[in-house]
Coordinates of C-alpha atoms and ligand atoms in Angstrom, one line a residue:
M28 CA 89.6 80.1 116.8
S29 CA 86.5 78.6 118.6
N30 CA 83.4 78.0 116.6
N31 CA 81.6 81.1 116.0
P32 CA 82.1 82.9 119.0
T33 CA 80.3 86.1 120.0
F34 CA 81.7 89.8 120.3
A35 CA 80.1 92.8 121.8
A36 CA 79.2 95.7 120.1
G37 CA 82.8 97.4 121.0
W38 CA 85.5 98.1 123.3
V39 CA 84.5 101.2 125.4
G40 CA 86.2 102.5 128.4
G41 CA 88.2 99.5 128.6
G42 CA 85.7 97.0 128.7
D43 CA 83.1 95.0 126.6
L44 CA 80.4 97.4 125.2
V45 CA 76.6 96.4 125.3
G46 CA 75.6 97.8 122.1
T47 CA 72.1 99.3 121.4
G48 CA 71.7 97.7 118.1
P49 CA 70.8 94.2 116.5
D50 CA 73.3 91.3 116.3
H51 CA 75.2 91.2 113.1
Q52 CA 77.1 88.2 111.7
V53 CA 80.7 88.0 110.5
I54 CA 81.0 85.9 107.2
N55 CA 83.9 83.8 106.2
P56 CA 84.3 84.9 102.5
A57 CA 86.1 81.5 101.6
T58 CA 83.1 79.4 102.8
G59 CA 80.0 81.8 103.4
G60 CA 80.1 80.1 107.1
V61 CA 79.4 82.6 110.1
V62 CA 82.7 83.2 111.8
A63 CA 81.4 85.1 114.6
T64 CA 78.3 87.2 115.8
T65 CA 79.1 90.8 117.1
A66 CA 76.4 93.0 118.4
L67 CA 76.1 96.3 116.3
A68 CA 76.5 99.7 117.8
T69 CA 74.1 102.8 117.0
A70 CA 74.7 106.5 117.1
V71 CA 73.7 106.3 121.0
D72 CA 77.0 104.3 121.5
V73 CA 78.8 106.9 119.4
D74 CA 77.8 109.4 122.1
T75 CA 78.9 107.0 124.9
A76 CA 82.2 106.3 123.4
V77 CA 83.0 110.1 122.4
T78 CA 82.2 111.3 126.1
T79 CA 84.3 108.2 127.5
A80 CA 87.3 109.2 125.1
R81 CA 86.8 113.1 126.2
A82 CA 87.0 111.9 129.9
A83 CA 90.2 109.5 129.4
L84 CA 91.9 112.4 127.2
G85 CA 93.5 114.7 130.3
E86 CA 95.3 111.5 131.7
W87 CA 96.7 110.3 128.5
A88 CA 97.6 113.8 127.1
G89 CA 99.3 114.5 130.5
A90 CA 101.3 111.4 130.6
T91 CA 104.9 111.9 129.8
P92 CA 106.4 110.6 126.6
A93 CA 108.1 107.9 128.3
E94 CA 105.2 106.7 129.9
R95 CA 103.2 106.5 126.6
S96 CA 106.0 105.1 125.0
A97 CA 106.2 102.2 127.7
V98 CA 102.3 101.3 126.8
L99 CA 102.9 101.2 123.2
A100 CA 105.9 99.3 123.6
K101 CA 104.0 96.8 125.9
L102 CA 101.2 96.7 123.4
A103 CA 103.6 95.8 120.5
A104 CA 104.6 93.0 122.7
G105 CA 101.0 91.8 123.6
M106 CA 100.2 91.8 119.5
A107 CA 103.5 90.0 119.0
A108 CA 102.5 87.2 121.5
A109 CA 99.0 87.0 120.2
S110 CA 100.3 87.0 116.5
A111 CA 98.6 83.5 115.9
Q112 CA 95.3 84.8 117.1
L113 CA 95.3 87.9 115.4
A114 CA 96.5 86.0 112.0
D115 CA 93.3 83.4 112.4
E116 CA 90.9 86.0 113.0
E117 CA 92.3 88.2 109.9
V118 CA 92.1 85.5 107.8
S119 CA 88.7 84.1 108.9
Q120 CA 87.1 87.5 108.4
T121 CA 88.8 88.6 105.2
G122 CA 89.7 85.6 103.5
K123 CA 93.3 86.7 103.0
P124 CA 96.0 83.9 102.7
I125 CA 97.4 83.0 106.3
R126 CA 101.1 83.6 104.8
L127 CA 99.9 87.1 104.1
A128 CA 98.7 87.3 107.3
N129 CA 101.7 85.7 109.1
E130 CA 104.3 87.5 107.0
F131 CA 102.9 90.9 106.4
D132 CA 99.9 92.0 108.1
V133 CA 100.5 91.2 111.6
P134 CA 104.3 91.4 111.9
G135 CA 103.7 95.0 110.0
C136 CA 101.6 96.1 112.8
V137 CA 103.9 94.9 115.5
D138 CA 106.8 96.7 113.6
N139 CA 104.4 99.7 113.4
T140 CA 103.4 99.8 116.8
E141 CA 107.0 99.5 118.0
F142 CA 107.7 102.4 115.8
F143 CA 105.4 104.7 117.3
A144 CA 106.4 103.5 120.8
G145 CA 110.0 104.9 120.1
L146 CA 108.3 108.2 118.2
A147 CA 106.3 109.0 121.4
R148 CA 109.4 110.3 123.0
N149 CA 110.6 112.2 120.0
L150 CA 107.9 114.8 120.0
E151 CA 110.0 117.9 120.3
G152 CA 109.2 121.2 118.6
K153 CA 111.6 124.3 117.2
A154 CA 114.1 125.9 119.6
S155 CA 112.7 129.0 121.3
A156 CA 114.1 132.1 120.3
E157 CA 113.5 135.8 120.3
Y158 CA 112.0 136.8 116.9
S159 CA 110.7 140.1 118.0
G160 CA 113.6 141.0 120.1
D161 CA 111.2 141.6 123.1
H162 CA 109.6 138.3 123.2
T163 CA 110.7 134.4 123.4
S164 CA 108.6 132.6 121.2
S165 CA 108.1 128.8 121.5
I166 CA 106.2 126.0 119.7
R167 CA 104.2 123.7 122.0
R168 CA 103.0 120.4 119.6
E169 CA 99.9 119.3 121.7
P170 CA 97.4 116.5 121.2
V171 CA 94.6 117.5 119.1
G172 CA 92.3 115.8 121.2
V173 CA 89.4 112.9 120.7
V174 CA 90.2 111.3 117.1
G175 CA 87.2 109.5 115.5
S176 CA 88.7 106.9 112.9
I177 CA 86.7 104.9 110.2
T178 CA 88.7 102.0 108.5
P179 CA 87.9 99.5 105.8
W180 CA 87.8 95.9 105.4
N181 CA 90.8 95.1 103.4
Y182 CA 93.6 95.5 105.9
P183 CA 91.5 95.8 109.0
L184 CA 94.2 95.3 111.8
Q185 CA 96.8 97.3 109.4
M186 CA 94.4 100.1 108.9
A187 CA 93.6 100.4 112.7
V188 CA 97.0 100.6 113.7
W189 CA 98.1 103.0 111.2
K190 CA 95.3 105.4 112.7
V191 CA 95.6 104.4 116.5
M192 CA 99.4 104.3 116.9
P193 CA 100.2 108.0 115.8
A194 CA 97.0 109.1 117.9
L195 CA 98.3 107.5 120.8
A196 CA 101.7 108.5 120.5
A197 CA 100.6 112.1 120.4
G198 CA 98.5 111.8 123.5
C199 CA 95.0 111.6 121.7
S200 CA 92.1 109.6 122.7
V201 CA 90.8 107.6 119.9
V202 CA 86.8 106.1 119.0
L203 CA 87.5 103.7 116.0
K204 CA 85.1 102.1 113.6
P205 CA 86.0 99.2 111.6
A206 CA 84.0 97.9 108.6
E207 CA 81.2 95.9 109.6
L208 CA 82.5 93.3 107.6
T209 CA 85.8 92.8 109.7
P210 CA 85.4 94.0 113.3
L211 CA 87.2 91.1 115.0
T212 CA 91.0 91.9 115.2
T213 CA 90.0 95.5 115.8
L214 CA 88.4 94.5 118.8
T215 CA 91.1 92.2 119.9
L216 CA 93.6 95.0 119.5
A217 CA 91.5 97.0 121.6
R218 CA 91.5 94.3 124.4
L219 CA 95.3 94.1 124.1
A220 CA 95.8 97.6 124.4
T221 CA 93.9 97.7 127.8
E222 CA 95.9 94.6 128.8
A223 CA 99.2 96.5 128.1
G224 CA 98.3 99.3 130.5
L225 CA 96.6 101.8 128.3
P226 CA 93.9 103.7 130.8
D227 CA 90.5 103.0 130.1
G228 CA 88.6 105.0 127.7
V229 CA 91.8 106.1 125.6
F230 CA 91.2 103.5 122.8
N231 CA 87.7 102.8 122.1
V232 CA 86.2 100.5 119.4
L233 CA 82.6 100.6 118.0
T234 CA 81.0 98.2 115.5
G235 CA 78.4 99.2 113.5
T236 CA 77.5 100.6 110.0
G237 CA 79.1 103.1 108.1
A238 CA 75.4 105.0 107.3
E239 CA 75.0 105.0 111.1
V240 CA 78.1 104.8 113.3
G241 CA 80.6 106.0 110.7
A242 CA 78.5 109.1 109.8
S243 CA 77.8 109.8 113.7
I244 CA 81.7 109.8 114.5
A245 CA 82.1 112.0 111.4
G246 CA 79.4 114.4 112.3
H247 CA 80.2 114.5 116.2
R248 CA 80.6 117.5 117.6
G249 CA 82.8 116.1 120.2
V250 CA 85.5 114.6 117.8
D251 CA 88.2 116.8 117.0
V252 CA 89.8 115.3 114.0
V253 CA 88.3 112.7 111.9
T254 CA 90.7 109.8 110.1
F255 CA 89.3 107.8 107.4
T256 CA 90.4 105.0 105.1
G257 CA 88.0 103.7 102.5
S258 CA 86.7 104.8 99.2
T259 CA 86.9 108.0 97.5
G260 CA 83.1 108.4 97.5
V261 CA 82.6 107.7 101.2
G262 CA 85.5 109.7 101.9
R263 CA 84.1 112.8 100.4
Q264 CA 80.8 112.1 102.4
V265 CA 82.8 111.8 105.5
M266 CA 84.3 115.2 104.7
S267 CA 81.0 117.1 104.4
Q268 CA 79.7 115.3 107.4
A269 CA 82.7 116.7 109.7
A270 CA 82.4 120.0 107.9
V271 CA 79.0 120.6 109.5
N272 CA 81.3 121.2 112.9
G273 CA 84.4 122.4 110.9
T274 CA 86.1 119.2 112.0
R275 CA 89.5 118.4 110.4
V276 CA 90.0 115.3 108.4
Q277 CA 92.4 113.3 107.0
L278 CA 91.5 111.1 104.3
E279 CA 93.2 107.8 102.8
L280 CA 91.1 106.8 99.7
G281 CA 91.2 104.8 96.4
G282 CA 93.7 104.3 93.9
K283 CA 94.7 103.1 90.4
A284 CA 98.4 102.6 90.6
P285 CA 100.1 102.5 87.3
F286 CA 102.8 100.1 86.5
L287 CA 105.0 101.9 83.9
V288 CA 107.7 99.5 82.1
F289 CA 110.3 101.2 80.0
D290 CA 112.0 99.4 77.0
D291 CA 114.9 98.9 78.9
A292 CA 113.4 97.3 82.0
D293 CA 114.3 93.7 83.5
L294 CA 111.6 91.8 82.0
E295 CA 111.2 88.9 84.2
A296 CA 111.6 91.3 87.5
S297 CA 108.7 93.4 85.8
I298 CA 106.6 90.5 85.0
H299 CA 107.2 89.0 88.8
G300 CA 106.6 92.5 90.2
A301 CA 103.0 92.8 88.2
V302 CA 101.6 89.7 89.2
A303 CA 102.7 90.0 92.8
G304 CA 101.6 93.9 92.8
A305 CA 98.1 93.0 91.1
L306 CA 97.4 90.1 93.0
I307 CA 98.2 90.8 96.8
N308 CA 95.4 90.7 99.1
S309 CA 93.3 89.2 96.0
G310 CA 94.0 92.9 94.6
Q311 CA 92.0 94.4 97.5
D312 CA 95.0 96.9 98.1
C313 CA 94.7 100.5 97.3
T314 CA 98.3 100.7 96.1
A315 CA 98.0 97.5 94.0
A316 CA 99.2 97.6 90.5
T317 CA 96.2 97.9 88.4
R318 CA 97.3 99.6 85.1
A319 CA 100.3 98.0 83.4
I320 CA 101.6 100.5 80.9
V321 CA 104.2 98.8 79.0
A322 CA 106.8 99.9 76.3
R323 CA 105.8 98.4 72.9
P324 CA 109.0 96.6 72.4
L325 CA 108.5 94.6 75.4
Y326 CA 104.8 94.3 75.2
D327 CA 104.0 90.9 74.0
D328 CA 106.5 89.3 76.0
F329 CA 105.5 91.1 79.0
V330 CA 101.7 90.1 78.2
A331 CA 102.5 86.4 77.7
G332 CA 104.7 86.3 81.0
V333 CA 102.1 87.9 83.2
G334 CA 99.4 85.6 81.6
E335 CA 101.5 82.6 82.2
L336 CA 102.6 83.4 85.9
M337 CA 99.1 84.4 86.8
S338 CA 97.9 81.2 85.8
K339 CA 100.2 79.4 88.1
V340 CA 98.9 81.3 91.2
V341 CA 97.6 78.9 93.7
V342 CA 93.9 79.9 94.5
G343 CA 92.1 78.2 97.5
D344 CA 91.8 77.8 101.0
P345 CA 93.2 80.7 102.5
T346 CA 94.0 78.9 105.9
D347 CA 96.6 76.5 103.8
P348 CA 99.9 77.9 103.8
A349 CA 100.3 76.6 100.2
T350 CA 97.6 78.9 98.8
D351 CA 98.7 82.2 97.2
M352 CA 95.4 83.9 97.0
G353 CA 92.0 83.5 98.4
P354 CA 88.4 84.9 97.8
L355 CA 87.5 88.3 97.6
I356 CA 85.9 89.9 100.6
S357 CA 82.3 88.9 99.8
S358 CA 80.0 87.7 97.2
P359 CA 78.3 91.1 96.3
H360 CA 82.1 92.5 95.8
R361 CA 83.1 89.6 93.7
D362 CA 80.1 89.9 91.6
K363 CA 80.9 93.7 91.1
V364 CA 84.5 92.9 90.1
S365 CA 83.0 90.3 87.8
A366 CA 80.5 92.5 86.3
M367 CA 83.2 95.0 85.5
V368 CA 85.3 92.4 83.7
D369 CA 82.5 91.1 81.9
R370 CA 81.6 94.7 80.4
A371 CA 85.1 94.6 79.4
R372 CA 84.9 91.6 77.6
D373 CA 81.7 92.8 75.8
A374 CA 83.2 96.0 74.7
G375 CA 85.9 93.9 73.0
I376 CA 88.8 94.0 75.4
R377 CA 91.0 90.9 75.3
V378 CA 90.9 88.4 78.5
V379 CA 94.4 86.9 78.5
T380 CA 93.6 84.7 81.5
G381 CA 90.9 84.4 84.2
G382 CA 87.7 86.6 83.8
S383 CA 85.1 84.2 85.0
V384 CA 83.8 83.0 88.1
P385 CA 84.8 79.5 89.1
D386 CA 82.1 76.9 90.4
G387 CA 82.0 76.3 94.0
P388 CA 81.4 78.1 97.4
G389 CA 83.2 81.2 98.5
A390 CA 83.7 84.6 97.0
Y391 CA 86.6 83.5 94.8
Y392 CA 87.6 85.3 91.3
P393 CA 90.8 84.3 89.3
P394 CA 93.5 86.2 88.6
T395 CA 92.6 88.3 85.5
L396 CA 94.8 90.1 82.8
L397 CA 93.1 92.2 80.4
A398 CA 95.3 93.2 77.4
D399 CA 95.2 96.1 74.9
V400 CA 93.0 98.2 77.3
P401 CA 92.1 101.5 75.7
E402 CA 92.4 104.5 77.8
D403 CA 88.7 105.3 78.1
A404 CA 87.8 101.6 79.1
E405 CA 86.0 101.4 82.7
V406 CA 88.7 98.9 83.8
Y407 CA 91.6 101.4 82.9
R408 CA 89.7 104.4 84.9
D409 CA 87.9 102.9 87.7
E410 CA 88.9 101.0 90.7
I411 CA 88.1 97.4 90.3
F412 CA 89.5 96.3 93.9
G413 CA 90.0 92.8 92.6
P414 CA 92.6 90.4 91.2
V415 CA 92.5 92.0 87.6
L416 CA 95.5 94.0 86.0
T417 CA 95.0 96.0 82.7
V418 CA 98.0 96.1 80.1
S419 CA 98.4 99.0 77.4
P420 CA 101.2 99.5 75.2
F421 CA 103.2 103.0 75.0
D422 CA 105.3 104.2 72.4
D423 CA 107.6 106.8 73.9
D424 CA 108.6 108.0 77.2
D425 CA 106.5 111.3 77.2
D426 CA 103.5 109.0 76.2
G427 CA 104.2 106.6 79.0
V428 CA 104.4 109.3 81.8
R429 CA 101.4 111.1 80.5
R430 CA 99.5 107.7 80.4
A431 CA 100.5 106.7 83.9
N432 CA 99.4 110.4 85.2
D433 CA 95.9 110.0 83.5
T434 CA 93.9 109.2 86.4
V435 CA 92.2 111.0 89.0
Y436 CA 93.8 109.0 91.7
G437 CA 97.4 109.4 93.1
L438 CA 98.0 106.9 95.7
A439 CA 101.0 104.9 94.3
A440 CA 102.8 104.1 91.2
S441 CA 106.2 102.2 90.0
A442 CA 108.3 102.7 87.1
W443 CA 110.7 100.0 85.8
T444 CA 113.8 100.8 84.3
R445 CA 117.7 100.3 84.5
D446 CA 118.2 103.7 83.0
L447 CA 119.0 106.2 85.9
Y448 CA 117.5 109.4 84.0
R449 CA 114.3 107.6 83.5
A450 CA 113.8 106.6 87.0
Q451 CA 114.7 110.1 88.1
R452 CA 111.9 111.5 85.6
A453 CA 109.4 109.0 86.8
S454 CA 109.8 109.8 90.5
R455 CA 109.6 113.6 89.6
E456 CA 107.0 113.6 87.2
I457 CA 104.4 111.0 88.4
H458 CA 101.7 112.4 90.5
A459 CA 101.4 110.0 93.5
G460 CA 102.1 109.7 97.3
C461 CA 104.7 107.1 96.6
V462 CA 106.8 105.9 93.4
W463 CA 108.2 102.8 93.5
I464 CA 111.3 102.1 91.3
N465 CA 111.6 98.5 90.1
D466 CA 109.3 97.3 92.8
H467 CA 105.6 97.6 93.7
I468 CA 104.0 97.4 97.2
P469 CA 106.8 97.5 99.8
I470 CA 106.0 99.8 102.8
I471 CA 107.9 100.5 105.8
S472 CA 107.1 102.1 109.3
E473 CA 109.5 105.2 108.9
M474 CA 108.1 106.0 105.6
P475 CA 104.8 107.7 104.7
H476 CA 101.9 106.4 103.1
G477 CA 99.1 108.7 101.7
G478 CA 97.8 110.2 98.2
V479 CA 97.0 113.1 96.3
G480 CA 93.8 114.0 94.1
A481 CA 91.1 111.6 94.8
S482 CA 93.4 109.3 96.8
G483 CA 92.8 112.0 99.4
F484 CA 95.5 113.8 101.7
G485 CA 97.6 113.3 104.8
K486 CA 99.6 110.7 105.7
D487 CA 99.7 107.3 107.9
M488 CA 102.7 106.0 109.3
S489 CA 106.2 107.5 109.8
T490 CA 106.7 110.9 111.4
Y491 CA 104.5 112.8 109.2
S492 CA 101.4 110.8 110.2
L493 CA 101.9 112.8 113.6
D494 CA 101.3 115.9 112.5
E495 CA 97.6 114.7 111.8
Y496 CA 97.2 114.4 115.4
L497 CA 98.9 117.2 116.8
T498 CA 98.2 121.0 116.9
I499 CA 100.6 123.6 116.8
K500 CA 100.6 126.4 119.4
H501 CA 102.8 129.4 119.7
V502 CA 103.6 130.8 123.2
M503 CA 104.9 134.1 123.0
S504 CA 106.2 135.4 126.4
D505 CA 107.2 139.3 126.7
I506 CA 110.8 139.4 128.3
T507 CA 111.1 143.2 128.7
G508 CA 108.9 143.7 132.0
V509 CA 108.0 147.0 130.6
P510 CA 104.5 148.2 131.4
H511 CA 104.2 150.8 128.4
K512 CA 105.6 148.7 125.6
P513 CA 106.4 150.8 122.1
W514 CA 103.9 148.7 120.2
H515 CA 100.7 150.2 122.2
R516 CA 101.4 153.6 120.1
T517 CA 99.8 152.0 117.2
I518 CA 96.7 151.7 119.3
F519 CA 96.8 154.8 121.5
T520 CA 98.9 157.4 122.7
L521 CA 97.9 158.2 126.1
P522 CA 100.6 160.1 128.2
R523 CA 103.1 157.9 130.2
Ligands
LIG610 P1 84.3 102.1 102.2 O1 84.4 103.4 102.0 O2 83.0 101.2 101.6 O3 84.1 102.0 103.7 C1 85.2 102.4 104.6 C2 84.8 102.4 106.1 O4 83.5 103.7 105.9 C3 83.9 101.5 106.4 O5 84.1 101.4 107.9 C4 82.4 101.9 106.7 O6 81.5 101.2 107.3 C5 82.6 103.3 106.5 N1 81.5 104.0 106.0 C6 80.5 103.6 104.9 N2 79.7 104.8 104.7 C7 79.8 105.8 105.6 C8 79.4 107.1 105.7 N3 78.2 107.5 105.0 N4 79.7 107.6 106.8 C9 81.0 107.3 107.7 N5 81.5 106.2 107.3 C10 81.0 105.2 106.4 O7 85.4 101.2 101.8 P2 85.7 99.8 101.6 O8 84.9 99.1 100.9 O9 85.5 99.2 103.2 O10 87.5 99.7 101.5 C11 87.8 99.7 100.1 C12 88.4 101.0 99.7 O11 89.2 101.7 100.6 C13 89.0 101.2 98.5 O12 88.5 102.0 97.5 C14 90.6 101.2 98.9 O13 91.0 101.7 97.7 C15 90.4 101.9 100.0 N6 91.4 102.0 100.7 C16 92.4 103.0 100.9 C17 93.5 103.0 101.5 C18 94.6 104.0 101.3 O14 95.3 104.2 102.5 N7 94.7 105.3 100.7 C19 93.8 101.7 102.3 C20 93.0 100.4 102.3 C21 92.0 100.8 101.5

């Protein structure tokens, strides 16, 4: 991308929004340099965007499924054509490796958009029937209305796509606020949507802070559903802001995924799976493997193998295709991760590899393995959101499953075994929105993503996500034509 371009405070009504807030610099976490300048939106701009989205709702909700599908299909093609730009913007604002952006983020978003282009034509309800004998009942699934979405910085484009595409497929209009650290690809996505023929005002983006713009969206009376992805603490604030108006919410929150290795597991596969699952996106992934819980007979070999593989991971310039892992999102976040590891070390936890901030510019932190981690340790219980894996042993299957479930979170988990019954047990007994067997991380547009417990509720992706954006209306039509209905006798008994 060109040097330090300037972006508007949002994309509202099919064009740039001249925001009412101050300028804001988007920083490249790999260098500390300025990537771009955006204006910031404010609460005043939220009013404008919500009014715009409301005005655009009728046309989009009234479009036929085929018309909505055609726009989404064209948007997917536009995103595919703009892949290089989207990947470059994503790398420069997040510091994620270009390989990840090119092979995971951007193609995943194109596929997700294609999926919802198809799904837009499959919004049928149940068949009509005469349940009372005197009426025909039918179900209408209608767009919920104006969607207010708030997204995090770790996968800015994916998190926007996961919220926006089902909303558009359902016939809703959207006002979305990306994280202030990473607004660029979401602004580009909105421009591409307009170029694909989405009517002006159906998809609006506002930059801005969470405290002002995020809170204003969540608490806005003109918003019909709030869909949020981010931390558990902020998600709960969003829920209480929305509660003021009784607004529906969907919350995709934090995670602390267990990685449960039974004693019959393929050791090499589990070692590779743990390193990939822990280090994806520098560990800034809500489903990342964070707590390896390993059967004692495999424990020492697992620790040695993961430590060795982690030390070979290439950390560096995210624009270099040879780089495996880039920096964290920002220096303050890196310092938070580093402080958690320091406290663990001070408490006597064994640091097998990594664990100290390297010299030089950028918000870098090395792949870090902490071993023999007790269950009450902060690093075992709290989300670190960095390239840090803890590992602890277990003695029997009951203990392993109990440890996997010993968390307030419930977003994702994996179990590693060649035993069918153990795999079935783990998939049944682990409390999480997703349980992988002999893998950790893969996602697919057809399948839902979303958690339980402190990881939130509701689903992104898949047909299930449409439920967040549709209301169910029962239509009950009298089929007798009789003026004096038998059931009226329960209310009055006037003569006929
Ligand atoms: P965050 O909660 O700090 O911020 C998320 C968004 O909320 C940002 O846009 C932010 O500006 C906004 N926000 C902040 N304060 C707000 C307020 N008071 N009212 C309304 N909006 C507000 O999260 P983050 O640091 O950007 O992202 C990391 C977190 O996101 C991690 O906890 C991670 O697990 C979680 N996450 C979850 C999923 C999932 O699908 N469950 C996916 C990605 C990330």
